[in-house]
Tab-separated table of C-alpha atoms in Angstrom:
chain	number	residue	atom	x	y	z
A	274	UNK	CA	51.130	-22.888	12.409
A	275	UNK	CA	50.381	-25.954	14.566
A	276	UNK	CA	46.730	-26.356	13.076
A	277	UNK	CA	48.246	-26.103	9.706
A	278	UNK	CA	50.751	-28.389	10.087
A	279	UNK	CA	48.303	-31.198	11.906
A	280	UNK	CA	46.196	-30.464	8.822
A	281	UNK	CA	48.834	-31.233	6.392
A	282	UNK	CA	50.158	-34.595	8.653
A	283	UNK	CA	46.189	-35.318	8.330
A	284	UNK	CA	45.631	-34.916	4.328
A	285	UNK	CA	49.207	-36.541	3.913
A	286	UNK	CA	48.198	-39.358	5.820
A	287	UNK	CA	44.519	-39.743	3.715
A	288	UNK	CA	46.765	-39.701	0.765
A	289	UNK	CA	48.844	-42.825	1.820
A	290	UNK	CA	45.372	-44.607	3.140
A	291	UNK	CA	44.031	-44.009	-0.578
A	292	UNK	CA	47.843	-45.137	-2.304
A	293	UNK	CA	47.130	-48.682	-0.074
A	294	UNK	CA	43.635	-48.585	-0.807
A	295	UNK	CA	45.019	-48.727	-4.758
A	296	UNK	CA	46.782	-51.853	-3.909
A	297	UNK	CA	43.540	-53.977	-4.140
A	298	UNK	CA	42.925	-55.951	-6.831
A	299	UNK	CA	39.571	-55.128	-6.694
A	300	UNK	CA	39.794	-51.470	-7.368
A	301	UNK	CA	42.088	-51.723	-10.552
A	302	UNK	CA	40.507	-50.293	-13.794
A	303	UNK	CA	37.991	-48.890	-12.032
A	304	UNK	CA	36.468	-45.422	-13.756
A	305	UNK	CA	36.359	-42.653	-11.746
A	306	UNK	CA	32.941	-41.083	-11.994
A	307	UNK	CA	33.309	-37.173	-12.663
A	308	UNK	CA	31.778	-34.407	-10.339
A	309	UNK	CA	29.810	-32.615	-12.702
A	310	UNK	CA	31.861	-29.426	-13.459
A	311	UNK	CA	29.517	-27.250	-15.488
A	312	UNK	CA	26.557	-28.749	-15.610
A	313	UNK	CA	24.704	-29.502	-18.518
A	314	UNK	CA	21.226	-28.995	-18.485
A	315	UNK	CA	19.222	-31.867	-20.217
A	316	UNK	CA	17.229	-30.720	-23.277
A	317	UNK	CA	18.790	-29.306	-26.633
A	318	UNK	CA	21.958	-27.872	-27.213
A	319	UNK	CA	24.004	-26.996	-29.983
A	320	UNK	CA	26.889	-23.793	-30.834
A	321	UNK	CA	29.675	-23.933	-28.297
A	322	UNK	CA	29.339	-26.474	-25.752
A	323	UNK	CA	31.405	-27.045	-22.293
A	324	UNK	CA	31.049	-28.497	-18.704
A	325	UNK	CA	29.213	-32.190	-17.941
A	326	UNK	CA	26.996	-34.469	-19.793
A	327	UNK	CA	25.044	-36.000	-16.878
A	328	UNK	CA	24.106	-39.048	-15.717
A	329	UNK	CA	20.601	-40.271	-16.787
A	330	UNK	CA	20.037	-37.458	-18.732
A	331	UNK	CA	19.303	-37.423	-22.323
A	332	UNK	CA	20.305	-34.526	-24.235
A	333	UNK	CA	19.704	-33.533	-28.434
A	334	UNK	CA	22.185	-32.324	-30.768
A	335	UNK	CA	20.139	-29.863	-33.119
A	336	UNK	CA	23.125	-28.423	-35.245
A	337	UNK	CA	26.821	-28.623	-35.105
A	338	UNK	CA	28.393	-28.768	-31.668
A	339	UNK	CA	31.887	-27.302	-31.167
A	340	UNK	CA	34.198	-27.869	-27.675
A	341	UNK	CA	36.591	-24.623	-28.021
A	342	UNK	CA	40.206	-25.134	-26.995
A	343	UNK	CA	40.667	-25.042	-23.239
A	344	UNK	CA	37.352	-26.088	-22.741
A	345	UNK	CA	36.138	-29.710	-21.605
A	346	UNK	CA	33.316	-31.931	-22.879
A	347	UNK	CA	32.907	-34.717	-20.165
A	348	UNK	CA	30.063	-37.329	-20.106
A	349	UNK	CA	29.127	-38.975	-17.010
A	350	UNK	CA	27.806	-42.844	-16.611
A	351	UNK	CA	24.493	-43.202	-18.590
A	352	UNK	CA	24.324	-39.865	-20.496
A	353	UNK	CA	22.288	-40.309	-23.777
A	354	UNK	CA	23.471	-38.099	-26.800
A	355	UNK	CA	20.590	-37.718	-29.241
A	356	UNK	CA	21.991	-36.381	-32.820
A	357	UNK	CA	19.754	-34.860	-35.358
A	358	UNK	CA	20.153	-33.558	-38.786
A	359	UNK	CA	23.683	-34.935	-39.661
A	360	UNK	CA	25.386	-33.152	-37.231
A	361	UNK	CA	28.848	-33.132	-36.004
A	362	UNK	CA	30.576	-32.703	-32.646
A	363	UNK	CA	33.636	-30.996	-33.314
A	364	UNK	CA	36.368	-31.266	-30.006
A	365	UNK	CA	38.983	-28.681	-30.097
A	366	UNK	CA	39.415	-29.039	-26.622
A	367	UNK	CA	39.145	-32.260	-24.509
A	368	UNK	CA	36.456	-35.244	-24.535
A	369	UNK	CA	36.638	-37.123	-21.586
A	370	UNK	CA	33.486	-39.430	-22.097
A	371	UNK	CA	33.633	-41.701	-18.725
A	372	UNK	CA	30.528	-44.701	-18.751
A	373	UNK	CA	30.562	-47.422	-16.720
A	374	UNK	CA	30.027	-51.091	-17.807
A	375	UNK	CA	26.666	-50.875	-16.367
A	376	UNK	CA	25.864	-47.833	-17.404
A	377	UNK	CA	27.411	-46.818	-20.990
A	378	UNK	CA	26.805	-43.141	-22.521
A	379	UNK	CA	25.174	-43.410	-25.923
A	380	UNK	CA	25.634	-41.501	-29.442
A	381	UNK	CA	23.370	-41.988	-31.894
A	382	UNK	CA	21.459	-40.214	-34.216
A	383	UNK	CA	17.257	-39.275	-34.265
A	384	UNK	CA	16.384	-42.072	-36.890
A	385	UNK	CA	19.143	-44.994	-36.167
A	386	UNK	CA	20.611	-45.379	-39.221
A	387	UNK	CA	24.148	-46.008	-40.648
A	388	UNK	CA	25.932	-42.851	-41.208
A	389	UNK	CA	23.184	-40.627	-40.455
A	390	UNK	CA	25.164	-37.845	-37.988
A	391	UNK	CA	28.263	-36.571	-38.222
A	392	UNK	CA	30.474	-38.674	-35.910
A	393	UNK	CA	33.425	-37.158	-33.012
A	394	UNK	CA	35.758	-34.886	-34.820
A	395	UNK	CA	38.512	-34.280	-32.586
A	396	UNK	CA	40.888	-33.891	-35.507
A	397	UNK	CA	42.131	-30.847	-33.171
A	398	UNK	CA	41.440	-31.582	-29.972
A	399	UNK	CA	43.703	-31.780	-26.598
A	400	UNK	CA	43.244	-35.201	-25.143
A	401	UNK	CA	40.703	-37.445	-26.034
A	402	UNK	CA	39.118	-40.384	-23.648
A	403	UNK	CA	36.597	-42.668	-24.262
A	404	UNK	CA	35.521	-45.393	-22.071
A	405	UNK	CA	32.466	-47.407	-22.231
A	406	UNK	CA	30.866	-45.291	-24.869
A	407	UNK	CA	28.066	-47.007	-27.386
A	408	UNK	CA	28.846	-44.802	-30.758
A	409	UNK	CA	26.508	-45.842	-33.736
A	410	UNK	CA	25.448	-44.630	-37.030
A	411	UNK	CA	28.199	-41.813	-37.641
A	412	UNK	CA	29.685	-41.360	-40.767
A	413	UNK	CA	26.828	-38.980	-41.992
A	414	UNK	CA	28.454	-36.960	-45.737
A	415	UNK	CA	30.572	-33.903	-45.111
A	416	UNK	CA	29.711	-31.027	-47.330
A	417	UNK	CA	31.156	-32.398	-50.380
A	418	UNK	CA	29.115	-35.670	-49.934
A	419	UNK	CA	32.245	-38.015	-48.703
A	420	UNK	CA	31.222	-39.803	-45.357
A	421	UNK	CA	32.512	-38.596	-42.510
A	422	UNK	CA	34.902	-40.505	-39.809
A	423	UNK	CA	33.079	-41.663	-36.474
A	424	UNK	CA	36.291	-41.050	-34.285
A	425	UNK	CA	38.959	-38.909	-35.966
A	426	UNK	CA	42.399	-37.394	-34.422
A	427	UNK	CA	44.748	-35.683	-36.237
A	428	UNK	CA	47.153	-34.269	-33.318
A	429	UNK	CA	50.024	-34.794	-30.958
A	430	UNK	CA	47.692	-35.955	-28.079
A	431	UNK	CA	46.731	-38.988	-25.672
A	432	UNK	CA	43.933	-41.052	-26.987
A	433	UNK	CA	42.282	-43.678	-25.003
A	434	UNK	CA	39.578	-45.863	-26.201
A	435	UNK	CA	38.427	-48.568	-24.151
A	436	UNK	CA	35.776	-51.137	-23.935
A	437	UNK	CA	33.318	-49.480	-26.375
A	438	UNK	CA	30.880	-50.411	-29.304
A	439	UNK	CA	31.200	-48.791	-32.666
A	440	UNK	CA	29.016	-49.959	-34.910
A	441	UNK	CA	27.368	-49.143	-38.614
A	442	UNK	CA	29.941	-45.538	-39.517
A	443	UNK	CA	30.439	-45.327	-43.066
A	444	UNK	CA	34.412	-44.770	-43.510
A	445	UNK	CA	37.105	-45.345	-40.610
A	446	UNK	CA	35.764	-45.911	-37.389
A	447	UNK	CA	38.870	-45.011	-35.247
A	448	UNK	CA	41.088	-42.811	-37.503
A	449	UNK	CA	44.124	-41.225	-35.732
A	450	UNK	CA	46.885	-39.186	-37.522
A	451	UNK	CA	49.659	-37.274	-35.957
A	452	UNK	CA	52.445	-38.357	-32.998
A	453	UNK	CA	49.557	-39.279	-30.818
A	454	UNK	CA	49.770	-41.607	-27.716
A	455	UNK	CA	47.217	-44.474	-28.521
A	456	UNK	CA	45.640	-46.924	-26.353
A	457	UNK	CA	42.524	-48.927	-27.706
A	458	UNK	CA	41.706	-51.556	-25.635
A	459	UNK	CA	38.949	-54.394	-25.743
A	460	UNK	CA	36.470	-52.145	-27.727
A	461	UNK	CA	34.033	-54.077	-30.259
A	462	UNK	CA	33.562	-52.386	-33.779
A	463	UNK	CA	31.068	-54.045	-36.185
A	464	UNK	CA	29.616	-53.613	-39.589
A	465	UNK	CA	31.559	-50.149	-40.504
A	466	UNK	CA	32.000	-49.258	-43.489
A	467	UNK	CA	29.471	-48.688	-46.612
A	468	UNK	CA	31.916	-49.715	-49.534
A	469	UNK	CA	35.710	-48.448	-47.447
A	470	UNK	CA	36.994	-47.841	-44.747
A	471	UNK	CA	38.948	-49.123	-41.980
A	472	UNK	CA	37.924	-49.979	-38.329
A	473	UNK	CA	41.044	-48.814	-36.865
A	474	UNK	CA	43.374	-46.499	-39.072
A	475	UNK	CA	46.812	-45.567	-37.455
A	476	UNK	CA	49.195	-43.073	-38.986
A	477	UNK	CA	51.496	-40.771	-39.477
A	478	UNK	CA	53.740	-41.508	-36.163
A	479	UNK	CA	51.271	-42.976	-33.622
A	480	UNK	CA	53.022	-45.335	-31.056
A	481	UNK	CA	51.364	-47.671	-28.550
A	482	UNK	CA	48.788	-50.625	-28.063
A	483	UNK	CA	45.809	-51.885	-30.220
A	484	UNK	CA	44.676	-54.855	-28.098
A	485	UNK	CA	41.039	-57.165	-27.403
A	486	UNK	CA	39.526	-55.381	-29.845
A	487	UNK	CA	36.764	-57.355	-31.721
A	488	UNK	CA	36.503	-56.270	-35.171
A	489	UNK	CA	33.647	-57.758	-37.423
A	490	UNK	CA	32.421	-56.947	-40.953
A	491	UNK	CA	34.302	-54.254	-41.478
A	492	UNK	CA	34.284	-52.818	-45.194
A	493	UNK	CA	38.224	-52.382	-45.181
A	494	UNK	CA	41.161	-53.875	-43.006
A	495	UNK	CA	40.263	-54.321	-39.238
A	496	UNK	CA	43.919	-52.560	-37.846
A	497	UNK	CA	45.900	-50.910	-40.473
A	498	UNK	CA	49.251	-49.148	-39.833
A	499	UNK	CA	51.190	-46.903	-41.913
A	500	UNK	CA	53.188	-43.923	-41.619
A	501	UNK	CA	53.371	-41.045	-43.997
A	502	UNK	CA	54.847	-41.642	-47.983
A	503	UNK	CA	56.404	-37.825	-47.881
A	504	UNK	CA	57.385	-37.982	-43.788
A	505	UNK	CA	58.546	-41.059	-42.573
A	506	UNK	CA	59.658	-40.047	-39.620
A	507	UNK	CA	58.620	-40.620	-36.729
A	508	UNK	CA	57.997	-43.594	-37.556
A	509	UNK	CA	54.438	-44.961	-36.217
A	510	UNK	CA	55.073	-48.126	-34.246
A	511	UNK	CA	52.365	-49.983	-32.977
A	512	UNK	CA	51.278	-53.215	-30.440
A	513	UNK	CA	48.663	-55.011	-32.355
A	514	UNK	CA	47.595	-57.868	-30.205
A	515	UNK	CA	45.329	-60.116	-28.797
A	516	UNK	CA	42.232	-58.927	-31.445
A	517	UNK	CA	39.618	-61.116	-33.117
A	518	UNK	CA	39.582	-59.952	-36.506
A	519	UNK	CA	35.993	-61.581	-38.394
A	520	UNK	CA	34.689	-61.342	-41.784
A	521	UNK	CA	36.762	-57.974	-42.963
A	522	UNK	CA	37.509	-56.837	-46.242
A	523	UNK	CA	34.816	-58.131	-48.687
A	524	UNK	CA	32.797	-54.691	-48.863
A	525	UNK	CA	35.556	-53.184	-50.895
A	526	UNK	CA	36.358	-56.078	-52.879
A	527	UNK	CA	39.003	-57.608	-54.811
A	528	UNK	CA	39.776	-54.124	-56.211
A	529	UNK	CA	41.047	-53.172	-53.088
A	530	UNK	CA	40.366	-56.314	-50.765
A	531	UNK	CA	40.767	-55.799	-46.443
A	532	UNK	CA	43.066	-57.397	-44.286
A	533	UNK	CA	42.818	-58.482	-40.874
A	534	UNK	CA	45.893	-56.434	-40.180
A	535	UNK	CA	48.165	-54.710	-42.468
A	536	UNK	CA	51.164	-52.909	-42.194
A	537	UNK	CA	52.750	-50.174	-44.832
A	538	UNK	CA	54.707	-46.967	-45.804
A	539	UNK	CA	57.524	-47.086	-42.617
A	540	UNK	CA	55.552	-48.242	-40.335
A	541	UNK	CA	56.289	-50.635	-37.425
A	542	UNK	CA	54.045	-53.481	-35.862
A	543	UNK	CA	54.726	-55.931	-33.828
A	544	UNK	CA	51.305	-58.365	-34.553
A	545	UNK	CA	50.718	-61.156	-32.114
A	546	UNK	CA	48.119	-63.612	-30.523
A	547	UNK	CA	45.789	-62.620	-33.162
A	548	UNK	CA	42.679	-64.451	-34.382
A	549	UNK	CA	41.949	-63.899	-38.166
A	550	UNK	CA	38.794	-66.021	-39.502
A	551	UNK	CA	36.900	-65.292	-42.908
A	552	UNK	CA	38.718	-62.115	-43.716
A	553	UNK	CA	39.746	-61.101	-47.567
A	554	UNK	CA	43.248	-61.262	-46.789
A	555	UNK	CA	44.479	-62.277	-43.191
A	556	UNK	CA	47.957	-60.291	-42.533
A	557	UNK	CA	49.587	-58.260	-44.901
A	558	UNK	CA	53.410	-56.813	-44.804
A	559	UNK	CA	53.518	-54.434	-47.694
A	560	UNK	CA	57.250	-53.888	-49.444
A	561	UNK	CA	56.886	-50.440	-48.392
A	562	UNK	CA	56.504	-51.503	-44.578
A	563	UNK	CA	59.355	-51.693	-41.852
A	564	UNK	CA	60.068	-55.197	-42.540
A	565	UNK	CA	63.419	-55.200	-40.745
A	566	UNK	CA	61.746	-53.820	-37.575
A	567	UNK	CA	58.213	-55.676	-37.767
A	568	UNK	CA	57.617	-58.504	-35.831
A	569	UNK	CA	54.814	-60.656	-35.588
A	570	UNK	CA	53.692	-64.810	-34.562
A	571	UNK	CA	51.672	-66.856	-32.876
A	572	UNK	CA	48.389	-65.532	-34.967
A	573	UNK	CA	45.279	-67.949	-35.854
A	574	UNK	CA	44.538	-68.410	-39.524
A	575	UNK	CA	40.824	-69.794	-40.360
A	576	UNK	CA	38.445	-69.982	-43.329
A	577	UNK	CA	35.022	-72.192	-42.683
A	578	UNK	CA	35.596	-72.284	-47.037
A	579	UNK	CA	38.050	-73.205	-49.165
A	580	UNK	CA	37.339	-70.821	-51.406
A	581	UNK	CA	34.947	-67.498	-52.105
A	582	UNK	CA	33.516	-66.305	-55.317
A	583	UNK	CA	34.134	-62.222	-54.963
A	584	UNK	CA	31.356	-60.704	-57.058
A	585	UNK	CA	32.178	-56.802	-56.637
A	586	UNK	CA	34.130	-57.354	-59.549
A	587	UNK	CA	33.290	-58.074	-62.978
A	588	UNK	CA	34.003	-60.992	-64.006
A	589	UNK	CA	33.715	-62.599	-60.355
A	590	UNK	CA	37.186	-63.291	-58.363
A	591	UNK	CA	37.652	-67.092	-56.801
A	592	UNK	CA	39.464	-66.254	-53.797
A	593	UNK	CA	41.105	-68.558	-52.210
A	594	UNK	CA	41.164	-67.933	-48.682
A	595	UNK	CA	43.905	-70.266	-47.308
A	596	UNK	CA	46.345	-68.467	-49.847
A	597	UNK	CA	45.628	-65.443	-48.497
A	598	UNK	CA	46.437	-65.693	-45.106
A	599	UNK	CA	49.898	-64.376	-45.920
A	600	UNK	CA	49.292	-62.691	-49.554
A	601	UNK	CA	51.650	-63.611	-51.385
A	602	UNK	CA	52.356	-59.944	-52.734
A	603	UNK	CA	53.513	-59.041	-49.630
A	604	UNK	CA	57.004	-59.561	-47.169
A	605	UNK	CA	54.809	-61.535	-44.594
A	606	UNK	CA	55.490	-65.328	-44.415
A	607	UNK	CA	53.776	-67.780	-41.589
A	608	UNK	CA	55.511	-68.491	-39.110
A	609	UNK	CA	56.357	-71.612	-36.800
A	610	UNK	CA	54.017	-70.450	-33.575
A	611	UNK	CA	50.998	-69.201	-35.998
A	612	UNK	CA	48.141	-71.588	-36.147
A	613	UNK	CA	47.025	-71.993	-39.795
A	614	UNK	CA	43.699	-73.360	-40.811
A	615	UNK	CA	42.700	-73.978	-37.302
A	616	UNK	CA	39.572	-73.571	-35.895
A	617	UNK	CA	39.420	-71.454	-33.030
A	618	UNK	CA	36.452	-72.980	-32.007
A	619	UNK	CA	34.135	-69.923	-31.063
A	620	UNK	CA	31.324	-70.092	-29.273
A	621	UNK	CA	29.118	-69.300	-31.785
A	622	UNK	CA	29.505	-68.522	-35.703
A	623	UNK	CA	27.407	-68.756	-38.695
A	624	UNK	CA	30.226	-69.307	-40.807
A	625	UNK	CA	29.315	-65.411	-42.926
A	626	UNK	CA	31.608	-63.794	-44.968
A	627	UNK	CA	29.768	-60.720	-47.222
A	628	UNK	CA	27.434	-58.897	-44.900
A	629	UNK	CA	26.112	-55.195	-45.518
A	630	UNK	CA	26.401	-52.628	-43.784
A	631	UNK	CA	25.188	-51.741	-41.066
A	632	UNK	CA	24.102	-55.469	-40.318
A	633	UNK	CA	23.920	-56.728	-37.151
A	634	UNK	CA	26.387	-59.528	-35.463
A	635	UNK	CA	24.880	-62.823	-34.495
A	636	UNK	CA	27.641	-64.426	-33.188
A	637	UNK	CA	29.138	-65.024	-30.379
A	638	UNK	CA	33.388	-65.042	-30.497
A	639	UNK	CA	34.059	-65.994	-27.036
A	640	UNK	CA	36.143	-69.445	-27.402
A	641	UNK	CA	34.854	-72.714	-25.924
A	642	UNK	CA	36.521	-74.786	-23.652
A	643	UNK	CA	38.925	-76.637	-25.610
A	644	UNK	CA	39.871	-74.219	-27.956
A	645	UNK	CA	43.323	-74.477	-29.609
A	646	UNK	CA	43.222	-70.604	-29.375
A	647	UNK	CA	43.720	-71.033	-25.477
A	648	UNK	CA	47.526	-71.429	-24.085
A	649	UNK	CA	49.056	-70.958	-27.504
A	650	UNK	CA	49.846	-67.251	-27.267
A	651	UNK	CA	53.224	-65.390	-26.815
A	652	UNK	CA	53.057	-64.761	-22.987
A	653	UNK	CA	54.809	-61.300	-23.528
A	654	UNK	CA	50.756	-60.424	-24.597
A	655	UNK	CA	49.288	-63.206	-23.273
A	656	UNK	CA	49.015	-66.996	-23.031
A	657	UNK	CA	45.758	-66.924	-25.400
A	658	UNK	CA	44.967	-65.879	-28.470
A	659	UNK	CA	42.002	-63.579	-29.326
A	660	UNK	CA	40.389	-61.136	-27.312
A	661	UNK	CA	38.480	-63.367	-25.155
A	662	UNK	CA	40.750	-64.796	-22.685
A	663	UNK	CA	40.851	-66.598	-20.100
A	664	UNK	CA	42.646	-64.220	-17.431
A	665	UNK	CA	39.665	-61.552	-17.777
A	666	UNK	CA	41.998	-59.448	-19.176
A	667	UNK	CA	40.087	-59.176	-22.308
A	668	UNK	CA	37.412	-57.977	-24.021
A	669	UNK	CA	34.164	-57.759	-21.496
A	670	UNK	CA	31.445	-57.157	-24.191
């Protein structure tokens, strides 16, 4: 009994040396690298898949990969996923893909296009975390020739998405339905979209935080909320601040034109410190959105043009941009702490509106010293706007 007992006083006490160790500021946010449970053996695989990714190795998806339910899918620091053939990775389990800043884990397909695999369905999975994951060129057709989602969740789960790249899917990069537990966090999603699609797509009762993301070039509305026309309850009720929101919503047009943010059918947002430049429309509050409950303020309103001829419609559409910062079909009205028709002063921006898809960015959305963006934010968020500030609690891309 004594040997267990000074063994217990022992792992107790390496327990309270780790809980102080926690207490540095240097260790916070740090991602635990996983031990590799299972180990995947580089080389092809396809069928039923479980166990680790590993790190450095580089691994091919030949046909339709499926994580059963129970099982894991994890992905250490620097795995390379290698898609062929439009395939799809189908998580009925749980994804836990862990990279590092210095050492991502890629998806892609064989030949680098847009929407030339499959993309993550994990419309049934358990829990779902992605950090520091490059995920390109998804949005390959299903088998009735729509495109296909590059992150989809339709379940009552945790999802956590942080500090990734999406870039070039064909419909909604980040698409979660159900009472799911969001967090998406500094990621950077640009050029999504052929002709629809949003970059991030809540419904159906999701609560929690949409925050730092950079969204550029997106065909639809860079964060859209809504909750469900037939069950509209629970409600979904969502953070959505801090994001830089460029260039969305021309792809599909004046038929149908993007936002920056909207909000619609019950749902609830509360839409701060926000940076909106170049979009179709900047924030929208539709009639059939929680009005009474949404709140919103101290968002940036820009256009480097006064106004845009839309040409996906025939005859051509003269937008003008400054009206449509608030649209005036919807409940949303500026308010007193937004800045409107303010520069934010990026780093770099070439000023683009229509790009296709699949393009690549070539600016550079950081803010410069100076920047009106900087200090004028609701300090519940933050005391910036955008999500590049100057605490380093942003986005690190």
């Amino acid at each position: 009994m004594k040997n267990r007992f000074s063994l217990l006083v022992t792992g107790l006490a390496f327990v309270a040396a780790l809980a102080s160790c926690s207490k540095n500021e240097s260790t916070k946010n740090v991602t635990p690298v996983l031990p590799p449970s299972h180990p995947i053996t580089a080389g092809n695989i396809s069928g039923f898949v479980k166990g680790t990714l590993l790190a450095g190795s580089t691994y091919t998806v030949t046909a339709d990969l499926t994580v059963k339910k129970g099982d894991t899918l994890a992905a250490q620091p620097g795995a390379i996923v290698v898609v062929k053939g439009d395939s799809q990775i189908t998580v009925d389990g749980v994804l836990q893909v862990l990279g590092t800043q210095t050492k991502p884990v890629y998806f892609n397909s064989d030949v680098q296009t847009p929407g030339s695999w499959g993309g993550l369905a994990c419309d049934s999975a358990q829990a779902v975390t992605i950090k520091w994951a490059h995920i390109d060129n998804a949005g390959g057709p299903d088998p009735t020739g729509s495109p296909r989602k590059t992150v989809s969740v339709v379940s009552q789960i945790a999802v956590d998405i942080e500090d990734s790249w999406i870039t070039n899917g064909q419909d909604d990069e980040i698409s979660i339905r159900g009472t799911a537990k969001i967090t998406i966090l500094r990621n950077t999603i640009v050029s999504s979209g052929s002709t629809d699609g949003e970059a991030i797509n809540i419904k159906d009762g999701a609560t929690g935080d949409v925050a730092y993301n950079v969204v550029f070039s997106q065909a639809g509305t860079g964060v859209k909320l809504e909750t469900n026309a037939t069950v509209p309850f629970p409600q979904t009720i969502v953070n959505v601040y801090n994001n830089t929101l460029v260039s969305n919503g021309w792809r599909r047009g004046a038929a149908e034109p993007g936002r920056g943010v909207s909000i619609g059918v019950n749902a609830i947002g509360h839409v701060y410190n926000n940076i909106m430049v170049n979009d179709y429309q900047g924030f929208e509050l539709f009639t059939d959105g929680d009005a009474k409950n949404t709140t919103y303020g101290n968002n940036l309103f820009f256009a480097t043009a006064t106004t845009f001829v839309d040409k996906t419609v025939t005859p051509t559409v003269t937008v003008n941009l400054a009206a449509n910062f608030y649209p005036s079909d919807g409940l949303g009205k500026a308010q007193g702490t937004d800045l409107i028709s303010v520069d934010p002063l990026f780093t770099s921006f070439n000023g683009s509106f229509v790009l296709p898809n699949g393009a690549a960015n070539p600016n550079d959305f950081h803010l410069k010293t100076g920047s009106p963006a900087i200090g004028k934010g609701n300090t519940t968020y933050n005391a910036d706007l955008g999500a590049y500030t100057s605490d380093g609690k942003g986005n690190k891309h």
